Amino acid sequence: MEKKHVIITALFGLVLLSNPLFAQKLLTDKPAAERAKMQTQRMAGILKLDSAQIRKVESINLVYAQRLDPIMLGNANRMSKLKAVRALQSEKEAELKQVLSQEQFNQFKQQQQERKDEIRKNRKS
């Protein structure tokens, strides 16, 4: 029984570790509207957004997903793209801060930092 438990845990861990690799590729293949909708759904669940907030957040996510596409598909070097994405993200955060409560915004920033840490960790592996 114990051996079975270890095997199941190991398989579950492998699935969790491999998922970000596939998700990143799949997200770039999806249209901006679909990416914005997925992001809004994730935020709504994590941040417990009300219906008015969901509408506003979805609108913000859509605008910035559409603005992100030309940057990512452009011919600029990696550093230029990174600077442009960071500037875009700062603008987006300023808009989200107007929609979310202070607690929700803090939770959003914490979630964002956790994702960054996970990406860095996976990159080193």
PDB file of C-alpha atoms in Angstrom:
ATOM      1  CA  MET A   1       0.000   0.000   0.000  1.00  0.00           C
ATOM      2  CA  GLU A   2       2.829   2.411   0.917  1.00  0.00           C
ATOM      3  CA  LYS A   3       4.631   1.704  -2.373  1.00  0.00           C
ATOM      4  CA  LYS A   4       1.461   2.486  -4.317  1.00  0.00           C
ATOM      5  CA  HIS A   5       1.114   5.792  -2.438  1.00  0.00           C
ATOM      6  CA  VAL A   6       4.703   6.782  -3.318  1.00  0.00           C
ATOM      7  CA  ILE A   7       4.190   5.961  -6.990  1.00  0.00           C
ATOM      8  CA  ILE A   8       0.956   7.961  -7.186  1.00  0.00           C
ATOM      9  CA  THR A   9       2.603  10.921  -5.455  1.00  0.00           C
ATOM     10  CA  ALA A  10       5.565  10.780  -7.833  1.00  0.00           C
ATOM     11  CA  LEU A  11       3.311  10.679 -10.896  1.00  0.00           C
ATOM     12  CA  PHE A  12       1.248  13.579  -9.577  1.00  0.00           C
ATOM     13  CA  GLY A  13       4.442  15.572  -9.009  1.00  0.00           C
ATOM     14  CA  LEU A  14       5.613  14.915 -12.556  1.00  0.00           C
ATOM     15  CA  VAL A  15       2.302  16.096 -13.963  1.00  0.00           C
ATOM     16  CA  LEU A  16       2.489  19.302 -11.923  1.00  0.00           C
ATOM     17  CA  LEU A  17       6.064  20.014 -12.959  1.00  0.00           C
ATOM     18  CA  SER A  18       5.501  19.381 -16.654  1.00  0.00           C
ATOM     19  CA  ASN A  19       2.292  21.405 -16.884  1.00  0.00           C
ATOM     20  CA  PRO A  20       3.917  24.890 -16.907  1.00  0.00           C
ATOM     21  CA  LEU A  21       6.094  23.893 -19.848  1.00  0.00           C
ATOM     22  CA  PHE A  22       3.088  22.938 -21.954  1.00  0.00           C
ATOM     23  CA  ALA A  23       0.917  25.781 -20.666  1.00  0.00           C
ATOM     24  CA  GLN A  24       3.420  28.425 -21.697  1.00  0.00           C
ATOM     25  CA  LYS A  25       3.570  27.132 -25.276  1.00  0.00           C
ATOM     26  CA  LEU A  26      -0.180  26.692 -25.532  1.00  0.00           C
ATOM     27  CA  LEU A  27      -0.934  30.183 -24.199  1.00  0.00           C
ATOM     28  CA  THR A  28       1.116  31.876 -26.904  1.00  0.00           C
ATOM     29  CA  ASP A  29      -0.878  30.000 -29.528  1.00  0.00           C
ATOM     30  CA  LYS A  30      -4.241  31.230 -28.221  1.00  0.00           C
ATOM     31  CA  PRO A  31      -5.893  34.481 -29.311  1.00  0.00           C
ATOM     32  CA  ALA A  32      -5.756  37.463 -26.948  1.00  0.00           C
ATOM     33  CA  ALA A  33      -9.476  37.243 -26.114  1.00  0.00           C
ATOM     34  CA  GLU A  34      -9.165  33.621 -25.013  1.00  0.00           C
ATOM     35  CA  ARG A  35      -6.049  34.305 -22.930  1.00  0.00           C
ATOM     36  CA  ALA A  36      -7.792  37.274 -21.270  1.00  0.00           C
ATOM     37  CA  LYS A  37     -10.846  35.173 -20.467  1.00  0.00           C
ATOM     38  CA  MET A  38      -8.724  32.404 -18.942  1.00  0.00           C
ATOM     39  CA  GLN A  39      -6.763  34.910 -16.884  1.00  0.00           C
ATOM     40  CA  THR A  40      -9.961  36.559 -15.669  1.00  0.00           C
ATOM     41  CA  GLN A  41     -11.449  33.221 -14.646  1.00  0.00           C
ATOM     42  CA  ARG A  42      -8.307  32.359 -12.705  1.00  0.00           C
ATOM     43  CA  MET A  43      -8.283  35.771 -11.008  1.00  0.00           C
ATOM     44  CA  ALA A  44     -12.004  35.568 -10.209  1.00  0.00           C
ATOM     45  CA  GLY A  45     -11.491  32.271  -8.421  1.00  0.00           C
ATOM     46  CA  ILE A  46      -8.372  33.246  -6.520  1.00  0.00           C
ATOM     47  CA  LEU A  47      -9.361  36.803  -5.628  1.00  0.00           C
ATOM     48  CA  LYS A  48     -13.086  36.102  -5.170  1.00  0.00           C
ATOM     49  CA  LEU A  49     -14.172  38.906  -7.492  1.00  0.00           C
ATOM     50  CA  ASP A  50     -17.779  40.071  -7.607  1.00  0.00           C
ATOM     51  CA  SER A  51     -19.613  40.306 -10.943  1.00  0.00           C
ATOM     52  CA  ALA A  52     -18.846  44.015 -11.451  1.00  0.00           C
ATOM     53  CA  GLN A  53     -15.165  43.413 -10.780  1.00  0.00           C
ATOM     54  CA  ILE A  54     -15.136  40.443 -13.146  1.00  0.00           C
ATOM     55  CA  ARG A  55     -16.455  42.598 -16.005  1.00  0.00           C
ATOM     56  CA  LYS A  56     -13.889  45.338 -15.351  1.00  0.00           C
ATOM     57  CA  VAL A  57     -10.983  42.915 -14.890  1.00  0.00           C
ATOM     58  CA  GLU A  58     -11.910  41.027 -18.052  1.00  0.00           C
ATOM     59  CA  SER A  59     -11.923  44.283 -20.002  1.00  0.00           C
ATOM     60  CA  ILE A  60      -8.512  45.247 -18.602  1.00  0.00           C
ATOM     61  CA  ASN A  61      -7.089  41.784 -19.299  1.00  0.00           C
ATOM     62  CA  LEU A  62      -8.349  41.900 -22.883  1.00  0.00           C
ATOM     63  CA  VAL A  63      -6.837  45.309 -23.607  1.00  0.00           C
ATOM     64  CA  TYR A  64      -3.452  44.297 -22.273  1.00  0.00           C
ATOM     65  CA  ALA A  65      -3.485  40.861 -23.915  1.00  0.00           C
ATOM     66  CA  GLN A  66      -4.104  42.604 -27.236  1.00  0.00           C
ATOM     67  CA  ARG A  67      -1.317  45.103 -26.563  1.00  0.00           C
ATOM     68  CA  LEU A  68       1.043  42.265 -25.624  1.00  0.00           C
ATOM     69  CA  ASP A  69       0.699  40.378 -28.920  1.00  0.00           C
ATOM     70  CA  PRO A  70       2.676  42.819 -31.111  1.00  0.00           C
ATOM     71  CA  ILE A  71       5.447  42.947 -28.518  1.00  0.00           C
ATOM     72  CA  MET A  72       5.814  39.187 -28.328  1.00  0.00           C
ATOM     73  CA  LEU A  73       5.531  38.682 -32.086  1.00  0.00           C
ATOM     74  CA  GLY A  74       7.833  41.596 -32.912  1.00  0.00           C
ATOM     75  CA  ASN A  75      11.427  41.398 -34.056  1.00  0.00           C
ATOM     76  CA  ALA A  76      12.911  43.313 -31.124  1.00  0.00           C
ATOM     77  CA  ASN A  77      15.630  41.702 -29.064  1.00  0.00           C
ATOM     78  CA  ARG A  78      14.793  39.878 -25.867  1.00  0.00           C
ATOM     79  CA  MET A  79      15.815  42.749 -23.560  1.00  0.00           C
ATOM     80  CA  SER A  80      13.675  45.276 -25.457  1.00  0.00           C
ATOM     81  CA  LYS A  81      10.710  42.932 -25.291  1.00  0.00           C
ATOM     82  CA  LEU A  82      11.248  42.425 -21.571  1.00  0.00           C
ATOM     83  CA  LYS A  83      11.310  46.180 -20.935  1.00  0.00           C
ATOM     84  CA  ALA A  84       8.155  46.680 -23.007  1.00  0.00           C
ATOM     85  CA  VAL A  85       6.334  43.853 -21.208  1.00  0.00           C
ATOM     86  CA  ARG A  86       7.327  45.244 -17.806  1.00  0.00           C
ATOM     87  CA  ALA A  87       6.072  48.716 -18.748  1.00  0.00           C
ATOM     88  CA  LEU A  88       2.820  47.193 -19.982  1.00  0.00           C
ATOM     89  CA  GLN A  89       2.474  45.186 -16.794  1.00  0.00           C
ATOM     90  CA  SER A  90       2.972  48.306 -14.659  1.00  0.00           C
ATOM     91  CA  GLU A  91       0.193  50.083 -16.556  1.00  0.00           C
ATOM     92  CA  LYS A  92      -2.079  47.080 -16.138  1.00  0.00           C
ATOM     93  CA  GLU A  93      -1.384  46.858 -12.414  1.00  0.00           C
ATOM     94  CA  ALA A  94      -2.256  50.541 -11.999  1.00  0.00           C
ATOM     95  CA  GLU A  95      -5.633  49.901 -13.638  1.00  0.00           C
ATOM     96  CA  LEU A  96      -6.253  46.734 -11.622  1.00  0.00           C
ATOM     97  CA  LYS A  97      -5.461  48.615  -8.421  1.00  0.00           C
ATOM     98  CA  GLN A  98      -8.439  50.884  -9.174  1.00  0.00           C
ATOM     99  CA  VAL A  99     -10.784  47.877  -9.497  1.00  0.00           C
ATOM    100  CA  LEU A 100      -9.542  45.541  -6.773  1.00  0.00           C
ATOM    101  CA  SER A 101      -9.712  46.088  -3.023  1.00  0.00           C
ATOM    102  CA  GLN A 102      -6.383  46.569  -1.246  1.00  0.00           C
ATOM    103  CA  GLU A 103      -6.570  43.002   0.077  1.00  0.00           C
ATOM    104  CA  GLN A 104      -7.345  41.588  -3.376  1.00  0.00           C
ATOM    105  CA  PHE A 105      -4.540  43.592  -4.964  1.00  0.00           C
ATOM    106  CA  ASN A 106      -2.059  42.393  -2.333  1.00  0.00           C
ATOM    107  CA  GLN A 107      -3.182  38.817  -2.968  1.00  0.00           C
ATOM    108  CA  PHE A 108      -2.801  39.404  -6.726  1.00  0.00           C
ATOM    109  CA  LYS A 109       0.769  40.666  -6.243  1.00  0.00           C
ATOM    110  CA  GLN A 110       1.591  37.726  -3.971  1.00  0.00           C
ATOM    111  CA  GLN A 111       0.238  35.270  -6.546  1.00  0.00           C
ATOM    112  CA  GLN A 112       2.262  36.995  -9.238  1.00  0.00           C
ATOM    113  CA  GLN A 113       5.445  36.718  -7.184  1.00  0.00           C
ATOM    114  CA  GLU A 114       4.805  33.022  -6.534  1.00  0.00           C
ATOM    115  CA  ARG A 115       4.466  32.402 -10.283  1.00  0.00           C
ATOM    116  CA  LYS A 116       7.714  34.285 -10.957  1.00  0.00           C
ATOM    117  CA  ASP A 117       9.505  32.261  -8.292  1.00  0.00           C
ATOM    118  CA  GLU A 118       8.157  29.023  -9.758  1.00  0.00           C
ATOM    119  CA  ILE A 119       9.296  29.991 -13.260  1.00  0.00           C
ATOM    120  CA  ARG A 120      12.774  30.844 -11.988  1.00  0.00           C
ATOM    121  CA  LYS A 121      12.913  27.557 -10.091  1.00  0.00           C
ATOM    122  CA  ASN A 122      11.843  25.584 -13.178  1.00  0.00           C
ATOM    123  CA  ARG A 123      14.361  27.446 -15.328  1.00  0.00           C
ATOM    124  CA  LYS A 124      17.212  26.431 -13.042  1.00  0.00           C
ATOM    125  CA  SER A 125      16.166  22.760 -13.134  1.00  0.00           C
TER     126      SER A 125
END
